[in-house]
Amino acid sequence: MDEQQQIVSPIVKILLHKLQSLRKQNVPLGREGVNNIELERLETILSSFRAVLLDAEKQQLHNNDVRGWLNKLKDACYDAEDTLEELEMEQSRSITGKVCDFISCSKSPANLRFTIENEQIKVIRERLDAIKVDVSKFSFKDRVHHDNGNVPREREIIAHLSFVVTSDVFGRYADKENIIDLLIPDELHRKIHIWKEIRNVSVDGNIIHISGPSGIGKTTLAKMVYKDKRIDETFDIKMWFPNVRVLDFRNSDMKVLPESIGKLKHLRYLNLTKNIRIKRLPKSISMLASLETLLLGGCKLLEELPRDIRLLVNLRMLVFSSKQRRLPKNGIGCLTSLRRLGIGSCYNLKYLFQDIGRLQALRTLIIRDCPKLLSLPSAVKDLSSLETLMLLDCEKNAKCNLKMDMKLQNIKPHLRMLCIDGLPEFNELPPWLLQCSANTLQWLAIKNCPNFQKLPTETLQILKSLEVLEIWNCPKFSSLPEDIHGLTATRELKVRDCPYFSWRCRCPRSSLMIR
């Protein structure tokens, strides 16, 4: 896809969803319901854009004027989303009683804040009205969306960079001529104009890469090169990038993260992967109510996760390393929006959090390189949405116990992918794993398990949906059950680096790979 192409329809869809949600909750948003009226007007004008957006996005490929029009609309939509998110946060505080009832406290700061937000919504609505006037200049065809509210994932990713790994985005522009270098002397460090449009920031040494919906001038990417200046605890991220949504600080040499990060109320994606010098995170990180992705993998000196991590209520993906021996209750277990959890290089970790069963939205659980981990909590059985389980790279002294004592009829996960790699003590698939995988498991991999010997016969009776079976580097594994031909859904079977393995069943060998 051309880097200049503007995709707006998914953003409009998100805005309409937010507006509908705010109105359905029926919480007063201002004196005499003025804000509700503005929200209705905003929803009306956004709905009017939806009919022509599909055709506009198609016409921009050969019409620069259309592309420019879409760019203005996209900017306005981003600003609208920022304001609506502020309203959502205030509404949440209202519901929990953390702000006063502004109907009875008309002169309170809360009421003043809502009045300001009401004006912001009005300004955005008038801005959209002006953009709508220009529609008459183009011959757009009305194309009604028939997606039942679903936006193709590719378009949503392009529209919302907060859901992607930013280095992939920045690499796309690396060799383009729309790039500029801004050499900023130290004496001008805090006098530079604030770029409110910047929403994506990454760091490479002392180079900060930035991008936004409109870019800087006519560019879509710029680099700020600081002379002898690095991001440290005094760096005011809020001052420089008040509306940033993506911060990618992977592989940097930071010792600490700036305390000001807690002020970034629109931040959705924070990547600190392989920051090997960071020992602790600022307390303010728990204030990032909009954060959806937090990546701390490879932060091997990190002493502990933030104690108030439970406040990151919108977190959907968490990957971390730490020096903790135990993960406490009422921490990660409170992140009920979490979809993906990765725990890696936690060399002291013996116990996971016992309330893991509260993560009812969790789909993927990956545990890697935790040599002292004794067992999985029995509450794993309560993870009703779990589809992918990977246990990887435990060292020789590891005794990660998979044979948990639990009633099989209470197992709730429905696994689709199961990978067990590098567990020396593992020798057979426990019944609870087979039970939760019945009729759903599509991919099974067992690798680098020196004591694994065989698949039990009942495995083949249960795993009717298995499509891929991989067994690698398991020296004691010698054979497959003779009735493996019963796995009619299996399309790929790989046996590799198993020196005593012999093929003893009647089964087509077209998909078999033995090395």
JSON list of C-alpha atoms in Angstrom, two decimals, residues 13-135:
[
{"chain": "A", "resi": 13, "resn": "LYS", "atom": "CA", "xyz": [-16.15, 3.64, 12.87]},
{"chain": "A", "resi": 14, "resn": "ILE", "atom": "CA", "xyz": [-14.25, 3.81, 16.18]},
{"chain": "A", "resi": 15, "resn": "LEU", "atom": "CA", "xyz": [-15.54, 7.33, 16.85]},
{"chain": "A", "resi": 16, "resn": "LEU", "atom": "CA", "xyz": [-19.14, 6.31, 16.19]},
{"chain": "A", "resi": 17, "resn": "HIS", "atom": "CA", "xyz": [-18.74, 3.40, 18.57]},
{"chain": "A", "resi": 18, "resn": "LYS", "atom": "CA", "xyz": [-17.37, 5.70, 21.28]},
{"chain": "A", "resi": 19, "resn": "LEU", "atom": "CA", "xyz": [-20.21, 8.18, 20.78]},
{"chain": "A", "resi": 20, "resn": "GLN", "atom": "CA", "xyz": [-22.85, 5.48, 20.98]},
{"chain": "A", "resi": 21, "resn": "SER", "atom": "CA", "xyz": [-21.25, 4.07, 24.10]},
{"chain": "A", "resi": 22, "resn": "LEU", "atom": "CA", "xyz": [-21.16, 7.46, 25.81]},
{"chain": "A", "resi": 23, "resn": "ARG", "atom": "CA", "xyz": [-24.80, 8.10, 25.02]},
{"chain": "A", "resi": 24, "resn": "LYS", "atom": "CA", "xyz": [-25.99, 4.63, 26.06]},
{"chain": "A", "resi": 25, "resn": "GLN", "atom": "CA", "xyz": [-24.50, 5.00, 29.51]},
{"chain": "A", "resi": 26, "resn": "ASN", "atom": "CA", "xyz": [-26.78, 7.99, 29.98]},
{"chain": "A", "resi": 27, "resn": "VAL", "atom": "CA", "xyz": [-24.47, 9.84, 32.35]},
{"chain": "A", "resi": 28, "resn": "PRO", "atom": "CA", "xyz": [-25.01, 13.62, 32.34]},
{"chain": "A", "resi": 29, "resn": "LEU", "atom": "CA", "xyz": [-22.18, 15.31, 30.48]},
{"chain": "A", "resi": 30, "resn": "GLY", "atom": "CA", "xyz": [-22.83, 18.91, 31.28]},
{"chain": "A", "resi": 31, "resn": "ARG", "atom": "CA", "xyz": [-25.34, 21.36, 32.66]},
{"chain": "A", "resi": 32, "resn": "GLU", "atom": "CA", "xyz": [-28.77, 21.00, 31.01]},
{"chain": "A", "resi": 33, "resn": "GLY", "atom": "CA", "xyz": [-27.42, 18.18, 28.84]},
{"chain": "A", "resi": 34, "resn": "VAL", "atom": "CA", "xyz": [-25.70, 20.54, 26.39]},
{"chain": "A", "resi": 35, "resn": "ASN", "atom": "CA", "xyz": [-22.90, 18.04, 25.81]},
{"chain": "A", "resi": 36, "resn": "ASN", "atom": "CA", "xyz": [-25.38, 15.35, 24.85]},
{"chain": "A", "resi": 37, "resn": "ILE", "atom": "CA", "xyz": [-26.72, 17.60, 22.12]},
{"chain": "A", "resi": 38, "resn": "GLU", "atom": "CA", "xyz": [-23.21, 18.22, 20.80]},
{"chain": "A", "resi": 39, "resn": "LEU", "atom": "CA", "xyz": [-22.50, 14.49, 20.87]},
{"chain": "A", "resi": 40, "resn": "GLU", "atom": "CA", "xyz": [-25.62, 13.82, 18.83]},
{"chain": "A", "resi": 41, "resn": "ARG", "atom": "CA", "xyz": [-24.59, 16.43, 16.27]},
{"chain": "A", "resi": 42, "resn": "LEU", "atom": "CA", "xyz": [-21.09, 14.96, 16.10]},
{"chain": "A", "resi": 43, "resn": "GLU", "atom": "CA", "xyz": [-22.50, 11.49, 15.58]},
{"chain": "A", "resi": 44, "resn": "THR", "atom": "CA", "xyz": [-24.77, 12.73, 12.79]},
{"chain": "A", "resi": 45, "resn": "ILE", "atom": "CA", "xyz": [-22.01, 14.38, 10.80]},
{"chain": "A", "resi": 46, "resn": "LEU", "atom": "CA", "xyz": [-19.66, 11.42, 11.23]},
{"chain": "A", "resi": 47, "resn": "SER", "atom": "CA", "xyz": [-22.39, 9.08, 10.01]},
{"chain": "A", "resi": 48, "resn": "SER", "atom": "CA", "xyz": [-22.78, 11.22, 6.90]},
{"chain": "A", "resi": 49, "resn": "PHE", "atom": "CA", "xyz": [-19.09, 10.73, 6.09]},
{"chain": "A", "resi": 50, "resn": "ARG", "atom": "CA", "xyz": [-19.29, 6.94, 6.21]},
{"chain": "A", "resi": 51, "resn": "ALA", "atom": "CA", "xyz": [-21.35, 6.70, 3.03]},
{"chain": "A", "resi": 52, "resn": "VAL", "atom": "CA", "xyz": [-18.70, 8.35, 0.85]},
{"chain": "A", "resi": 53, "resn": "LEU", "atom": "CA", "xyz": [-15.48, 7.27, 2.54]},
{"chain": "A", "resi": 54, "resn": "LEU", "atom": "CA", "xyz": [-15.05, 3.97, 0.72]},
{"chain": "A", "resi": 55, "resn": "ASP", "atom": "CA", "xyz": [-15.24, 5.68, -2.65]},
{"chain": "A", "resi": 56, "resn": "ALA", "atom": "CA", "xyz": [-13.03, 8.57, -1.50]},
{"chain": "A", "resi": 57, "resn": "GLU", "atom": "CA", "xyz": [-10.35, 6.17, -0.28]},
{"chain": "A", "resi": 58, "resn": "LYS", "atom": "CA", "xyz": [-10.43, 4.51, -3.68]},
{"chain": "A", "resi": 59, "resn": "GLN", "atom": "CA", "xyz": [-10.33, 7.78, -5.67]},
{"chain": "A", "resi": 60, "resn": "GLN", "atom": "CA", "xyz": [-7.31, 9.12, -3.75]},
{"chain": "A", "resi": 61, "resn": "LEU", "atom": "CA", "xyz": [-5.08, 6.70, -5.63]},
{"chain": "A", "resi": 62, "resn": "HIS", "atom": "CA", "xyz": [-5.31, 8.92, -8.69]},
{"chain": "A", "resi": 63, "resn": "ASN", "atom": "CA", "xyz": [-6.56, 12.21, -7.24]},
{"chain": "A", "resi": 64, "resn": "ASN", "atom": "CA", "xyz": [-4.28, 14.27, -4.99]},
{"chain": "A", "resi": 65, "resn": "ASP", "atom": "CA", "xyz": [-7.09, 16.67, -4.03]},
{"chain": "A", "resi": 66, "resn": "VAL", "atom": "CA", "xyz": [-9.12, 13.79, -2.63]},
{"chain": "A", "resi": 67, "resn": "ARG", "atom": "CA", "xyz": [-6.09, 12.57, -0.73]},
{"chain": "A", "resi": 68, "resn": "GLY", "atom": "CA", "xyz": [-5.63, 16.02, 0.79]},
{"chain": "A", "resi": 69, "resn": "TRP", "atom": "CA", "xyz": [-9.30, 16.14, 1.77]},
{"chain": "A", "resi": 70, "resn": "LEU", "atom": "CA", "xyz": [-9.02, 12.74, 3.46]},
{"chain": "A", "resi": 71, "resn": "ASN", "atom": "CA", "xyz": [-5.91, 13.92, 5.27]},
{"chain": "A", "resi": 72, "resn": "LYS", "atom": "CA", "xyz": [-7.77, 16.89, 6.78]},
{"chain": "A", "resi": 73, "resn": "LEU", "atom": "CA", "xyz": [-10.64, 14.63, 7.79]},
{"chain": "A", "resi": 74, "resn": "LYS", "atom": "CA", "xyz": [-8.23, 12.17, 9.38]},
{"chain": "A", "resi": 75, "resn": "ASP", "atom": "CA", "xyz": [-6.59, 14.91, 11.46]},
{"chain": "A", "resi": 76, "resn": "ALA", "atom": "CA", "xyz": [-9.96, 16.14, 12.69]},
{"chain": "A", "resi": 77, "resn": "CYS", "atom": "CA", "xyz": [-11.01, 12.60, 13.58]},
{"chain": "A", "resi": 78, "resn": "TYR", "atom": "CA", "xyz": [-7.85, 12.06, 15.62]},
{"chain": "A", "resi": 79, "resn": "ASP", "atom": "CA", "xyz": [-8.54, 15.24, 17.58]},
{"chain": "A", "resi": 80, "resn": "ALA", "atom": "CA", "xyz": [-12.14, 14.14, 18.08]},
{"chain": "A", "resi": 81, "resn": "GLU", "atom": "CA", "xyz": [-10.97, 10.80, 19.42]},
{"chain": "A", "resi": 82, "resn": "ASP", "atom": "CA", "xyz": [-8.62, 12.49, 21.89]},
{"chain": "A", "resi": 83, "resn": "THR", "atom": "CA", "xyz": [-11.47, 14.61, 23.25]},
{"chain": "A", "resi": 84, "resn": "LEU", "atom": "CA", "xyz": [-13.89, 11.68, 23.46]},
{"chain": "A", "resi": 85, "resn": "GLU", "atom": "CA", "xyz": [-11.33, 9.66, 25.38]},
{"chain": "A", "resi": 86, "resn": "GLU", "atom": "CA", "xyz": [-11.05, 12.47, 27.91]},
{"chain": "A", "resi": 87, "resn": "LEU", "atom": "CA", "xyz": [-14.83, 12.39, 28.25]},
{"chain": "A", "resi": 88, "resn": "GLU", "atom": "CA", "xyz": [-14.77, 8.62, 28.75]},
{"chain": "A", "resi": 89, "resn": "MET", "atom": "CA", "xyz": [-12.22, 8.96, 31.54]},
{"chain": "A", "resi": 90, "resn": "GLU", "atom": "CA", "xyz": [-14.26, 11.67, 33.25]},
{"chain": "A", "resi": 91, "resn": "GLN", "atom": "CA", "xyz": [-17.41, 9.61, 32.85]},
{"chain": "A", "resi": 92, "resn": "SER", "atom": "CA", "xyz": [-15.71, 6.61, 34.41]},
{"chain": "A", "resi": 93, "resn": "ARG", "atom": "CA", "xyz": [-14.69, 8.71, 37.40]},
{"chain": "A", "resi": 94, "resn": "SER", "atom": "CA", "xyz": [-18.26, 10.01, 37.68]},
{"chain": "A", "resi": 95, "resn": "ILE", "atom": "CA", "xyz": [-19.69, 6.51, 37.75]},
{"chain": "A", "resi": 96, "resn": "THR", "atom": "CA", "xyz": [-17.31, 5.43, 40.53]},
{"chain": "A", "resi": 97, "resn": "GLY", "atom": "CA", "xyz": [-18.06, 8.54, 42.53]},
{"chain": "A", "resi": 98, "resn": "LYS", "atom": "CA", "xyz": [-14.59, 10.04, 42.27]},
{"chain": "A", "resi": 99, "resn": "VAL", "atom": "CA", "xyz": [-15.91, 13.38, 41.03]},
{"chain": "A", "resi": 100, "resn": "CYS", "atom": "CA", "xyz": [-18.73, 15.34, 42.52]},
{"chain": "A", "resi": 101, "resn": "ASP", "atom": "CA", "xyz": [-22.18, 15.51, 41.03]},
{"chain": "A", "resi": 102, "resn": "PHE", "atom": "CA", "xyz": [-21.83, 18.60, 38.89]},
{"chain": "A", "resi": 103, "resn": "ILE", "atom": "CA", "xyz": [-25.61, 19.06, 38.75]},
{"chain": "A", "resi": 104, "resn": "SER", "atom": "CA", "xyz": [-25.53, 19.97, 42.42]},
{"chain": "A", "resi": 105, "resn": "CYS", "atom": "CA", "xyz": [-22.03, 21.47, 42.27]},
{"chain": "A", "resi": 106, "resn": "SER", "atom": "CA", "xyz": [-22.41, 23.83, 39.34]},
{"chain": "A", "resi": 107, "resn": "LYS", "atom": "CA", "xyz": [-19.37, 25.88, 40.32]},
{"chain": "A", "resi": 108, "resn": "SER", "atom": "CA", "xyz": [-17.06, 22.91, 40.87]},
{"chain": "A", "resi": 109, "resn": "PRO", "atom": "CA", "xyz": [-13.86, 22.29, 38.88]},
{"chain": "A", "resi": 110, "resn": "ALA", "atom": "CA", "xyz": [-15.52, 19.20, 37.40]},
{"chain": "A", "resi": 111, "resn": "ASN", "atom": "CA", "xyz": [-18.28, 21.31, 35.87]},
{"chain": "A", "resi": 112, "resn": "LEU", "atom": "CA", "xyz": [-15.72, 23.75, 34.48]},
{"chain": "A", "resi": 113, "resn": "ARG", "atom": "CA", "xyz": [-13.81, 20.87, 32.95]},
{"chain": "A", "resi": 114, "resn": "PHE", "atom": "CA", "xyz": [-16.94, 19.54, 31.25]},
{"chain": "A", "resi": 115, "resn": "THR", "atom": "CA", "xyz": [-17.71, 23.03, 29.94]},
{"chain": "A", "resi": 116, "resn": "ILE", "atom": "CA", "xyz": [-14.25, 23.19, 28.38]},
{"chain": "A", "resi": 117, "resn": "GLU", "atom": "CA", "xyz": [-14.70, 19.75, 26.82]},
{"chain": "A", "resi": 118, "resn": "ASN", "atom": "CA", "xyz": [-18.10, 20.80, 25.53]},
{"chain": "A", "resi": 119, "resn": "GLU", "atom": "CA", "xyz": [-16.45, 23.70, 23.73]},
{"chain": "A", "resi": 120, "resn": "GLN", "atom": "CA", "xyz": [-13.80, 21.35, 22.33]},
{"chain": "A", "resi": 121, "resn": "ILE", "atom": "CA", "xyz": [-16.49, 19.08, 20.92]},
{"chain": "A", "resi": 122, "resn": "LYS", "atom": "CA", "xyz": [-18.26, 22.06, 19.41]},
{"chain": "A", "resi": 123, "resn": "VAL", "atom": "CA", "xyz": [-15.04, 23.27, 17.74]},
{"chain": "A", "resi": 124, "resn": "ILE", "atom": "CA", "xyz": [-14.38, 19.80, 16.31]},
{"chain": "A", "resi": 125, "resn": "ARG", "atom": "CA", "xyz": [-17.95, 19.51, 15.06]},
{"chain": "A", "resi": 126, "resn": "GLU", "atom": "CA", "xyz": [-17.70, 22.90, 13.32]},
{"chain": "A", "resi": 127, "resn": "ARG", "atom": "CA", "xyz": [-14.37, 21.79, 11.84]},
{"chain": "A", "resi": 128, "resn": "LEU", "atom": "CA", "xyz": [-16.01, 18.66, 10.46]},
{"chain": "A", "resi": 129, "resn": "ASP", "atom": "CA", "xyz": [-18.88, 20.74, 9.10]},
{"chain": "A", "resi": 130, "resn": "ALA", "atom": "CA", "xyz": [-16.37, 22.79, 7.12]},
{"chain": "A", "resi": 131, "resn": "ILE", "atom": "CA", "xyz": [-14.74, 19.62, 5.78]},
{"chain": "A", "resi": 132, "resn": "LYS", "atom": "CA", "xyz": [-18.15, 18.30, 4.80]},
{"chain": "A", "resi": 133, "resn": "VAL", "atom": "CA", "xyz": [-18.79, 21.37, 2.64]},
{"chain": "A", "resi": 134, "resn": "ASP", "atom": "CA", "xyz": [-15.92, 20.30, 0.41]},
{"chain": "A", "resi": 135, "resn": "VAL", "atom": "CA", "xyz": [-17.64, 16.99, -0.37]}
]
